[in-house]
mmCIF file of C-alpha atoms in Angstrom:
data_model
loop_
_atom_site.group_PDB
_atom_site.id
_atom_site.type_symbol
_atom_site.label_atom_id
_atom_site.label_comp_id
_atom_site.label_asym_id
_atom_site.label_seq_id
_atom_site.Cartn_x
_atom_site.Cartn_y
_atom_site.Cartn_z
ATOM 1 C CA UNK A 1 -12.505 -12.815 13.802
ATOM 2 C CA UNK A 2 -8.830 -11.838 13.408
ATOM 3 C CA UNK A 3 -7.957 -8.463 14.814
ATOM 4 C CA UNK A 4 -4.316 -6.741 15.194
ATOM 5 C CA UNK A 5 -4.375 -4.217 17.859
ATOM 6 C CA UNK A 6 -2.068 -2.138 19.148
ATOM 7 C CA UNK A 7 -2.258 -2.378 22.624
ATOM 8 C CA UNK A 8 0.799 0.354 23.584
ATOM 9 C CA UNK A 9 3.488 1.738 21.841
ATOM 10 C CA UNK A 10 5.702 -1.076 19.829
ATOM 11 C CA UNK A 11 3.196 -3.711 20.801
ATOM 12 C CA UNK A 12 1.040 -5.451 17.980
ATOM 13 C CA UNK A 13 -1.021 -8.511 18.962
ATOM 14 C CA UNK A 14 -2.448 -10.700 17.327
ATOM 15 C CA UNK A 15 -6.210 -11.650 19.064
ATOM 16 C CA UNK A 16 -9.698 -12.889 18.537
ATOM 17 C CA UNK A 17 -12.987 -10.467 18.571
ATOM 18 C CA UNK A 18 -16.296 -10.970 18.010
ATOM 19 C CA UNK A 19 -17.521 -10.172 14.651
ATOM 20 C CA UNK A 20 -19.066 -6.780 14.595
ATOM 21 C CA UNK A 21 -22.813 -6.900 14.516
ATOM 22 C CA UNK A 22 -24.885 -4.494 11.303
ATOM 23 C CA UNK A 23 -27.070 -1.753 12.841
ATOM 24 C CA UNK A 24 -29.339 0.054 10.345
ATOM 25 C CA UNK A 25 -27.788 2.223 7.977
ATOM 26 C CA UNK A 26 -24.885 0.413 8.221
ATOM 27 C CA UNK A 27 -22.439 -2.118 6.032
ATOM 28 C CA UNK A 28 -20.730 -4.840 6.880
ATOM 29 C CA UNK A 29 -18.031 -5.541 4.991
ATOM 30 C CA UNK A 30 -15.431 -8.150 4.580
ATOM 31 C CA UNK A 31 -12.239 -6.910 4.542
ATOM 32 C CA UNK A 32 -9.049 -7.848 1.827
ATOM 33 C CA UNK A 33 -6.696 -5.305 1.983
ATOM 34 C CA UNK A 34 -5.439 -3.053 4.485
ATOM 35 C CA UNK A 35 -2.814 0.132 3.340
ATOM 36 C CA UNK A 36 0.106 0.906 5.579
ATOM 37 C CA UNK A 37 0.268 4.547 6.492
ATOM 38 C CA UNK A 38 2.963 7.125 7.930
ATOM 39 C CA UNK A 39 0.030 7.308 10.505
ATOM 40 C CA UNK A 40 0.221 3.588 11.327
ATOM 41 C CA UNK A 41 3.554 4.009 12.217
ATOM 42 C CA UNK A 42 3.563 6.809 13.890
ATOM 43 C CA UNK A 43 1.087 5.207 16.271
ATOM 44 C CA UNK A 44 2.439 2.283 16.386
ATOM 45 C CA UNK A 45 6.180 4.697 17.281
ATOM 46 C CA UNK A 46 3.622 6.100 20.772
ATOM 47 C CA UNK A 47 3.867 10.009 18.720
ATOM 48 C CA UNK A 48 0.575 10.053 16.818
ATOM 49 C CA UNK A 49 -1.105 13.069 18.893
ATOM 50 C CA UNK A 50 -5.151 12.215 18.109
ATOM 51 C CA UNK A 51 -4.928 8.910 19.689
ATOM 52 C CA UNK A 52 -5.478 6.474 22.904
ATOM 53 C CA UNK A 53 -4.617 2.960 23.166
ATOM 54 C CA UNK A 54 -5.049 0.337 22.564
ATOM 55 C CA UNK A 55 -6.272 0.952 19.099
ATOM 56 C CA UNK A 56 -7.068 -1.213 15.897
ATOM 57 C CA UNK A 57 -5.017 0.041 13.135
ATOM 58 C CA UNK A 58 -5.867 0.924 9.916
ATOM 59 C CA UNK A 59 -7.776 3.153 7.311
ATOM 60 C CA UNK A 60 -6.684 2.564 4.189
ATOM 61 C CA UNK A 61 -8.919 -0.257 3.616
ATOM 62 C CA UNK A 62 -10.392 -2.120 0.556
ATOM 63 C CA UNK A 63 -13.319 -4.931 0.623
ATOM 64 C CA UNK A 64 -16.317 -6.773 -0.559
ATOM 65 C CA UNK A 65 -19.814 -6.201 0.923
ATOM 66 C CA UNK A 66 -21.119 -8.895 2.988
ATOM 67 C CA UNK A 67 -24.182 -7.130 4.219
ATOM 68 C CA UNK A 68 -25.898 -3.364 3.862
ATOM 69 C CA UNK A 69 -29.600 -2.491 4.044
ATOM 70 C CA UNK A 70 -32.480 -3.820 1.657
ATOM 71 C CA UNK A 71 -32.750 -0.462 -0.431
ATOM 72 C CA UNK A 72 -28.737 -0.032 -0.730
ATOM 73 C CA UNK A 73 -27.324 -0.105 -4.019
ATOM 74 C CA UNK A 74 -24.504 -2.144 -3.159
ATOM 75 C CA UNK A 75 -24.464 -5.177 -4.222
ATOM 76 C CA UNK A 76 -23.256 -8.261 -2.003
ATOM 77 C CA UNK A 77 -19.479 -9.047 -2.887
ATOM 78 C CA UNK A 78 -19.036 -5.652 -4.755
ATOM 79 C CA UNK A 79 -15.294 -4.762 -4.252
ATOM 80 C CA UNK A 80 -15.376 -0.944 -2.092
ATOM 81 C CA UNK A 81 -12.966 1.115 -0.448
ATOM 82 C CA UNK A 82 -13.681 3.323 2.587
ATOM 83 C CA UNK A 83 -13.570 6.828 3.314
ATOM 84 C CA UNK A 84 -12.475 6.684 6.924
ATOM 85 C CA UNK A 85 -13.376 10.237 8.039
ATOM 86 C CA UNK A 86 -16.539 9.940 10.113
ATOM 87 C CA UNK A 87 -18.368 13.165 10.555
ATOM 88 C CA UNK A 88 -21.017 14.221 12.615
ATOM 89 C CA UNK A 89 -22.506 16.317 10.051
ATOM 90 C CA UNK A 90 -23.936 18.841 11.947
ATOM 91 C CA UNK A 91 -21.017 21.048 13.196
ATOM 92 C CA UNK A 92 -19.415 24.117 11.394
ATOM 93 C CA UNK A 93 -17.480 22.567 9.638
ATOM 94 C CA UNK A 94 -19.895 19.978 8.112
ATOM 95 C CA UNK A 95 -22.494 22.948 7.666
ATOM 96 C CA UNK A 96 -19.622 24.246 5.748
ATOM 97 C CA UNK A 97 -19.309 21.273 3.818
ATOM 98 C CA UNK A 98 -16.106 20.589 4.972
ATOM 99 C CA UNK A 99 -16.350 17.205 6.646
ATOM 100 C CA UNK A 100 -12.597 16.095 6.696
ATOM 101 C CA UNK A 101 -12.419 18.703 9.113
ATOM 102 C CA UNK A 102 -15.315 18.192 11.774
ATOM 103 C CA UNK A 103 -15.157 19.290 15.204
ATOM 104 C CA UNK A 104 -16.280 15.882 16.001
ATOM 105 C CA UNK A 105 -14.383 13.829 13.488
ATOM 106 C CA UNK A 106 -13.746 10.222 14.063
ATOM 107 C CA UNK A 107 -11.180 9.033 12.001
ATOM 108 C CA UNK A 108 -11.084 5.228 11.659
ATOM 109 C CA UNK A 109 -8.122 3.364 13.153
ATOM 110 C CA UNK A 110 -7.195 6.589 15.022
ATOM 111 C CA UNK A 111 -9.883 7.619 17.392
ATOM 112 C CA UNK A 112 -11.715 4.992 17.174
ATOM 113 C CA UNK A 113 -10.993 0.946 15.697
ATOM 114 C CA UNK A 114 -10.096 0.409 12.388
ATOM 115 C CA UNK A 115 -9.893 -2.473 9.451
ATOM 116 C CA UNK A 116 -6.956 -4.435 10.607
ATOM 117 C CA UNK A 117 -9.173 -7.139 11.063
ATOM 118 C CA UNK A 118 -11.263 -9.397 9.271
ATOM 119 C CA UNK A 119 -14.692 -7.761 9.303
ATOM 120 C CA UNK A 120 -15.888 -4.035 9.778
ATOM 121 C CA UNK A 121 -18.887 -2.024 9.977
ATOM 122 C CA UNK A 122 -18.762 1.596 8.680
ATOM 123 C CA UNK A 123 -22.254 3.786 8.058
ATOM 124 C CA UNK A 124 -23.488 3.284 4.242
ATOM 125 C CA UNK A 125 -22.226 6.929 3.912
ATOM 126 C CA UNK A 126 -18.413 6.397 4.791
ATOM 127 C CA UNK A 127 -18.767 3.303 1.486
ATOM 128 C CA UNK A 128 -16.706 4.260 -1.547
ATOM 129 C CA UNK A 129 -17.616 1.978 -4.995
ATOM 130 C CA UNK A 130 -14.104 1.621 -6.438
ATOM 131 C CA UNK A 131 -15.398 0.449 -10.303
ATOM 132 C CA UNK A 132 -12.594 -1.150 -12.678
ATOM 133 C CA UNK A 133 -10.068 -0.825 -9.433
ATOM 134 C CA UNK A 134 -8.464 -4.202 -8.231
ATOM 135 C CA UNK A 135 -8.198 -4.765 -4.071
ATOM 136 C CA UNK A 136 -4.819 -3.563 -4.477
ATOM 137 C CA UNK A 137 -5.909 -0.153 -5.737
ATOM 138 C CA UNK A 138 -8.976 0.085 -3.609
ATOM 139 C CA UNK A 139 -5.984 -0.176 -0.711
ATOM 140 C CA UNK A 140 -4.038 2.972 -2.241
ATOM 141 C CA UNK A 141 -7.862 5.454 -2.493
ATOM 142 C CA UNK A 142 -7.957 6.927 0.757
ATOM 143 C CA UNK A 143 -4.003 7.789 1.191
ATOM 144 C CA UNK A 144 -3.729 9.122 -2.752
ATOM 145 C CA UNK A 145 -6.896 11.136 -1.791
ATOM 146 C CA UNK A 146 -5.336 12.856 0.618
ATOM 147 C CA UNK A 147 -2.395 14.424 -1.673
ATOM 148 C CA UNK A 148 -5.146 15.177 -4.329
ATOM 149 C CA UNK A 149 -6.743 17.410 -1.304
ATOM 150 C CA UNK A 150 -3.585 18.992 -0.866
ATOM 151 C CA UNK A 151 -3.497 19.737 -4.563
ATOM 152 C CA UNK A 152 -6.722 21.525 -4.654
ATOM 153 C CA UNK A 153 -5.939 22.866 -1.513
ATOM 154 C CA UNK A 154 -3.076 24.737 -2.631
ATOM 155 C CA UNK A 155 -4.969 25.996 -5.785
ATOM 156 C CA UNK A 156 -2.370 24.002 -7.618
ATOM 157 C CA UNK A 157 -2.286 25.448 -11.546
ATOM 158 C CA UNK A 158 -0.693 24.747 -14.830
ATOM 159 C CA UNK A 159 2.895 26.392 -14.886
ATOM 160 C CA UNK A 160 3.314 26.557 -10.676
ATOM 161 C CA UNK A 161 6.662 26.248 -9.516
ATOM 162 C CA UNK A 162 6.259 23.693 -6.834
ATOM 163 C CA UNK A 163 8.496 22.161 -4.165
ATOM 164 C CA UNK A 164 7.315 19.179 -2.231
ATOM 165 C CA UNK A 165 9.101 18.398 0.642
ATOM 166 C CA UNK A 166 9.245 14.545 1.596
ATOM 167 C CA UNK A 167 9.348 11.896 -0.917
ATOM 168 C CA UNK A 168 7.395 9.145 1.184
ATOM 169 C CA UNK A 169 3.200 8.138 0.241
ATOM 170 C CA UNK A 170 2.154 11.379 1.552
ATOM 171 C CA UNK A 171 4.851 13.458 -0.635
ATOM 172 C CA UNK A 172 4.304 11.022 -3.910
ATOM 173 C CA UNK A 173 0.846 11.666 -4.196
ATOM 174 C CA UNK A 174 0.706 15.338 -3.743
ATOM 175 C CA UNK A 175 3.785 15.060 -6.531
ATOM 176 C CA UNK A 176 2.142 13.307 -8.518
ATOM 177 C CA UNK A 177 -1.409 14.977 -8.925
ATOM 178 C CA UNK A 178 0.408 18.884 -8.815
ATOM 179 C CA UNK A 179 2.264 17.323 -11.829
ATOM 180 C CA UNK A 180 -1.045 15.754 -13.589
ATOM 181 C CA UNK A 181 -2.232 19.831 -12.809
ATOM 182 C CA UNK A 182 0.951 20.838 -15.314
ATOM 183 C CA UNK A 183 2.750 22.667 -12.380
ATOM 184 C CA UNK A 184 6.822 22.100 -12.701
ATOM 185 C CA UNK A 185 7.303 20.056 -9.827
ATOM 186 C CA UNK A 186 10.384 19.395 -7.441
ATOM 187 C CA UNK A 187 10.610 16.671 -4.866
ATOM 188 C CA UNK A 188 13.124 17.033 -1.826
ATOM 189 C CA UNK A 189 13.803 14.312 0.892
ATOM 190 C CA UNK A 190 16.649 13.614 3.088
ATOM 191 C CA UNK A 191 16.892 9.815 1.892
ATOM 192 C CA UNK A 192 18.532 9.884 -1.632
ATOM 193 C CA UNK A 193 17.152 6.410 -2.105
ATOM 194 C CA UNK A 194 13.552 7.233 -1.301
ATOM 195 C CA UNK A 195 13.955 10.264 -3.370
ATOM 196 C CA UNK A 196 15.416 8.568 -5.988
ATOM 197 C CA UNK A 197 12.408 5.927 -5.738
ATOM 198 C CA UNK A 198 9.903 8.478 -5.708
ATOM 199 C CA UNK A 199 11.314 10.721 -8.483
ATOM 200 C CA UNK A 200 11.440 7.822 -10.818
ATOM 201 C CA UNK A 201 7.937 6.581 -10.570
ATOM 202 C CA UNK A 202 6.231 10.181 -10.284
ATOM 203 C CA UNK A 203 8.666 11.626 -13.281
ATOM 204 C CA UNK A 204 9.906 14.892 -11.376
ATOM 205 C CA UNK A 205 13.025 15.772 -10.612
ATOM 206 C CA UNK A 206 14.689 15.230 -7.190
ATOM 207 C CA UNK A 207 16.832 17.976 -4.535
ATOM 208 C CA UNK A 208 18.714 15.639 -1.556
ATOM 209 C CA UNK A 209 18.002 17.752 1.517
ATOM 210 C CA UNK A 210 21.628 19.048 3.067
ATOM 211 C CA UNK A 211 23.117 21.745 4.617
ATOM 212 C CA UNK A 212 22.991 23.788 1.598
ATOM 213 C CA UNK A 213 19.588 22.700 0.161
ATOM 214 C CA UNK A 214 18.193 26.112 0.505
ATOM 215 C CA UNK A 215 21.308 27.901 -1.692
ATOM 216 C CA UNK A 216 20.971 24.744 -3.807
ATOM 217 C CA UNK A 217 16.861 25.777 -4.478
ATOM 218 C CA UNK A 218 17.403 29.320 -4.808
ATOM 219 C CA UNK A 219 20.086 28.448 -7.679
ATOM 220 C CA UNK A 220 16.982 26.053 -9.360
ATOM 221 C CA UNK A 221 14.598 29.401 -9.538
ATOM 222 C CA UNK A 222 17.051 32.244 -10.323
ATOM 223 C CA UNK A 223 16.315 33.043 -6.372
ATOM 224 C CA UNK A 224 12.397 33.320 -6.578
ATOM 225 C CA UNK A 225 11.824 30.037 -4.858
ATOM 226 C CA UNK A 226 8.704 28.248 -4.931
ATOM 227 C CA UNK A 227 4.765 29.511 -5.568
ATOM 228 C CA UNK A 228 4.005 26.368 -3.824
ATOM 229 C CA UNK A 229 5.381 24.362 -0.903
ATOM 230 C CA UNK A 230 4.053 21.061 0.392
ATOM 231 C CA UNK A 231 5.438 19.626 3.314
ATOM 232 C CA UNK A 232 4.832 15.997 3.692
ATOM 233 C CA UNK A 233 7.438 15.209 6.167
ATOM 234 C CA UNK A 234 5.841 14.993 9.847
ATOM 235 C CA UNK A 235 8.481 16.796 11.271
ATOM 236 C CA UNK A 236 8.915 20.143 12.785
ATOM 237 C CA UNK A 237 12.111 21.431 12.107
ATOM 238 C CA UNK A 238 11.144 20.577 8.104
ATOM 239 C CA UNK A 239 8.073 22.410 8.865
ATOM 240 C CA UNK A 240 9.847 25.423 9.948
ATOM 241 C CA UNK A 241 12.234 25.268 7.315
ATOM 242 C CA UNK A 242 10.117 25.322 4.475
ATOM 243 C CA UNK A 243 8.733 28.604 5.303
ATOM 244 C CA UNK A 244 12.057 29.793 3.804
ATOM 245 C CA UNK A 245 11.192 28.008 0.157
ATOM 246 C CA UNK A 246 8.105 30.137 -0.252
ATOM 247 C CA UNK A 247 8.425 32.995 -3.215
ATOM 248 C CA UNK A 248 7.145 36.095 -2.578
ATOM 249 C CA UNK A 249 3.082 35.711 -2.614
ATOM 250 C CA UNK A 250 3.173 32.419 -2.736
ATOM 251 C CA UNK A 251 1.711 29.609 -0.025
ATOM 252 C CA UNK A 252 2.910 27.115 1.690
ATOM 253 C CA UNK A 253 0.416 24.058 2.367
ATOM 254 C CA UNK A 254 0.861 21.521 5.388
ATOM 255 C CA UNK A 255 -0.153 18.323 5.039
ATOM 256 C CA UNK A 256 1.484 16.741 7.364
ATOM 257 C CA UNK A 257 0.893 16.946 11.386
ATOM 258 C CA UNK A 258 3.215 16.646 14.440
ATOM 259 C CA UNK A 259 2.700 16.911 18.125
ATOM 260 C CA UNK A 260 5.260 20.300 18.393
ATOM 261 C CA UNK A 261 4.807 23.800 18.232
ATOM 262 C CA UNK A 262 5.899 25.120 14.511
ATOM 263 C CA UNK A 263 7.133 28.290 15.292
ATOM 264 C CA UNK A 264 8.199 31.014 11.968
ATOM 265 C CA UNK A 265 9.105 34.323 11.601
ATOM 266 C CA UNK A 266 6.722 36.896 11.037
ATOM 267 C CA UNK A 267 8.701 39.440 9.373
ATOM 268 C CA UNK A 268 9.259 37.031 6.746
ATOM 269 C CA UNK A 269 5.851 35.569 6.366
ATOM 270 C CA UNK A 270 4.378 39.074 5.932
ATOM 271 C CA UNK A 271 6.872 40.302 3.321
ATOM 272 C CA UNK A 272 6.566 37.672 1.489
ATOM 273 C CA UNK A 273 2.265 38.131 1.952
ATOM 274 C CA UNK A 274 2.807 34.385 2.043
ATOM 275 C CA UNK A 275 -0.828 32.086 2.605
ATOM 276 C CA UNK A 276 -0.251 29.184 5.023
ATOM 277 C CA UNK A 277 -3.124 26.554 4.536
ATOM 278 C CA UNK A 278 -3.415 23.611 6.742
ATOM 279 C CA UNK A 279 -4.442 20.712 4.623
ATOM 280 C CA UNK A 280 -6.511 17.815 6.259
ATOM 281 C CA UNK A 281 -7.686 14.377 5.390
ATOM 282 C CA UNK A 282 -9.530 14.303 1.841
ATOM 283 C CA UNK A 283 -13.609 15.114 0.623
ATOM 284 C CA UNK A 284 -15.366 12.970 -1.477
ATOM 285 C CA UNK A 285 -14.781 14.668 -4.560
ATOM 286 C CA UNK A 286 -10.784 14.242 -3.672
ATOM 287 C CA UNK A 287 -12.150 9.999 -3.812
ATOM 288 C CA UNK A 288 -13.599 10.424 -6.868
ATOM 289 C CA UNK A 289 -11.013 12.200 -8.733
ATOM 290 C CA UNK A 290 -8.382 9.960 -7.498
ATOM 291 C CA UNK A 291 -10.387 6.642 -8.383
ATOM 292 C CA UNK A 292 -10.916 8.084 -11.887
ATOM 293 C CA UNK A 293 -6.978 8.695 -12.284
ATOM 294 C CA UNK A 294 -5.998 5.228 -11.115
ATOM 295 C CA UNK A 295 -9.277 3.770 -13.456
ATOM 296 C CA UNK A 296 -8.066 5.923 -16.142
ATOM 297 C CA UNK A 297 -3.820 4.772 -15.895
ATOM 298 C CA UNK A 298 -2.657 8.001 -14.453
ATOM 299 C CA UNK A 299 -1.461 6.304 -11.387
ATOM 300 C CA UNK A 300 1.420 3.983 -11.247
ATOM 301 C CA UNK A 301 -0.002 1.634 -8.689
ATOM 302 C CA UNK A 302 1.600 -1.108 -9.577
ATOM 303 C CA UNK A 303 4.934 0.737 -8.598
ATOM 304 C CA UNK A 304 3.941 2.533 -5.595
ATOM 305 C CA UNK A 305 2.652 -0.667 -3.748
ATOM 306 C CA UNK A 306 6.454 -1.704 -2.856
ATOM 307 C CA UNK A 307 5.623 -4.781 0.106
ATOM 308 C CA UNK A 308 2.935 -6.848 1.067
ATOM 309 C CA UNK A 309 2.283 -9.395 3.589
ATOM 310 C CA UNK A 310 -0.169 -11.182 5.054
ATOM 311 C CA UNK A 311 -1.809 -9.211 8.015
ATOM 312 C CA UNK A 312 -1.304 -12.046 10.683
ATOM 313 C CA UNK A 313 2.560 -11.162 9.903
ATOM 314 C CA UNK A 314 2.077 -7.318 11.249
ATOM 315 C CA UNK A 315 3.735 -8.017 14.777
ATOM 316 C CA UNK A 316 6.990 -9.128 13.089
ATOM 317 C CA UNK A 317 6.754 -7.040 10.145
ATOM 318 C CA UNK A 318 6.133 -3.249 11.685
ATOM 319 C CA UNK A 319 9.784 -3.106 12.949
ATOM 320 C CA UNK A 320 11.441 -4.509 9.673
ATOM 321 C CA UNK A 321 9.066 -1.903 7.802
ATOM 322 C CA UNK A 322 10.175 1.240 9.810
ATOM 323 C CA UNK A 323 13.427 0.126 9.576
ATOM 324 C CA UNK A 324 13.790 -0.077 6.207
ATOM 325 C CA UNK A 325 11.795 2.926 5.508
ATOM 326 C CA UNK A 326 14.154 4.091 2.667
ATOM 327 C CA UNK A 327 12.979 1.134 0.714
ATOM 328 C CA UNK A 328 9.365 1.302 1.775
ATOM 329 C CA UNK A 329 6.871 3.218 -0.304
ATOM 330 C CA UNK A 330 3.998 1.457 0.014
ATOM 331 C CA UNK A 331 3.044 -1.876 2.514
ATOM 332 C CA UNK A 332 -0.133 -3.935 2.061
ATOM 333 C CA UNK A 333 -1.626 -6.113 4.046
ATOM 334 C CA UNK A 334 -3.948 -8.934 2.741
ATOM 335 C CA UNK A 335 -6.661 -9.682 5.303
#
């Protein structure tokens, strides 16, 4: 089968592997469409910190069932998405009920291969039914689940002030479901064309980030700032920054993870009796609700997916996409 692996930092290649083999419990599944993610890049750029190379991309994956176990209820050709967060279920976090943040957690096309290839097998478990979704949507579940995590994470409620900082897939979805809560939502970025982008097809309004973007947010909230801060950039100094955007009592929710130290100060943080809540991955409810919002026309998908290729094209096309991120929202490949 068709595989694209990244064997080292900017270095896609295009090869031939065996077709993976079912083992009890397990699917096999025909891949058709394979999301594009910050994380993809970022691996793809040598700085994603969870990883070793060479790796097979990609985890935001849709596809049709080509084979699962005699008493699963799938159905051969059924159209499913993935959740890519493999835990071990016995840990304290999965005792917790918290899987998306086992101590053993294999994420797929991170620590271990992913779908940017033609086939994959994934346990019964980590298979999502996607019902009324096209492949297209199925693509956009696991990335969209993630910002609905955030959402609940940040106990996200009607009437919030809330700042979300970075307007790329990350940033849109956690704007877009704090919005569907009723919170008043504001989306900063330091592109004024992805902001712009983003703004438009989530319907908030929009802050360019500058030198004066914290006098210029502290003018939007008569100086209170914000009960809620996402960050969604993947970058420290943003990271440290926002602290500063918090209102007193509010919290400030990380969704997005660098390499670095992210250092703050503590007089402020405990003045402020600020929470900070690290959000990771998404839980199967986070699937569901976020399947039920595209099913139910909540979710511009149609907008957000912005390119698409073929995935054979992903050695010449990574460069062009991180080079025009501004203009890049959402890529998908078709297997």
């Amino acid at each position: 089968m068709k595989t694209i692996v990244c064997d080292e930092p900017h270095r896609l290649s295009l090869v031939e592997r065996p077709m993976p083999e079912r083992a009890a419990g397990e699917v096999l599944i025909r891949i058709a469409r394979v999301g594009i993610c910050g994380t993809d890049y970022h691996i793809f750029a040598g700085n994603q910190p969870f990883l070793s190379y060479p790796r097979v991309m990609g985890h935001e994956l849709a596809g049709h069932v080509v084979a699962a176990d005699p008493d699963s209820p799938l159905a051969t050709g059924e159209l499913v998405t993935i959740n890519p967060y493999l835990a071990c279920g016995t840990c304290v976090a999965c005792r917790k009920g918290k899987p998306n943040c086992c101590t053993q957690i294999h994420v797929l096309g991170v620590h271990t291969d992913g779908g940017m290839a033609e086939y994959l097998t994934v346990p019964e478990s980590a298979v999502v039914r996607v019902p009324g979704l096209t492949p297209d949507q199925a693509a956009m579940v696991e990335f969209l689940a993630v910002g609905y995590h955030a959402v609940r994470r940040g106990d996200t409620a009607a009437g919030d002030r809330v700042l979300v900082v970075g307007a790329g897939p990350i940033g849109v979805g956690v704007a877009l479901f704090a919005r569907l809560t009723g919170a008043d939502v504001t989306l900063t970025d330091t592109s004024a064309e992805r902001l712009a982008r983003a703004c438009d097809i989530v319907g908030v309004e929009g802050v360019v980030v500058d030198a004066g973007i914290r006098d210029t947010l502290a003018a939007r909230t008569d100086g209170d700032f914000y009960d809620i801060v996402f960050d969604a950039t993947g970058n420290v100094r943003a990271m440290e920054a926002g602290f500063g955007f918090v209102a007193h009592g509010g919290s400030y929710v990380l969704v997005s993870v660098v390499k670095d130290d992210v250092t703050f100060a503590d007089p402020e943080f405990h003045k402020r009796e600020m929470r900070l809540i690290g959000s990771r991955n998404a839980l199967a409810d986070d699937f569901a609700g976020v399947i039920a919002a595209i099913a139910g026309g909540q979710v511009p998908t149609d907008r957000i997916r912005t390119h698409d290729f073929a995935l054979d094209e992903a050695p010449a096309r990574f460069p062009e996409l991180i080079a025009g991120q501004a203009s890049v929202l959402k890529a998908i490949a078709t297997v």
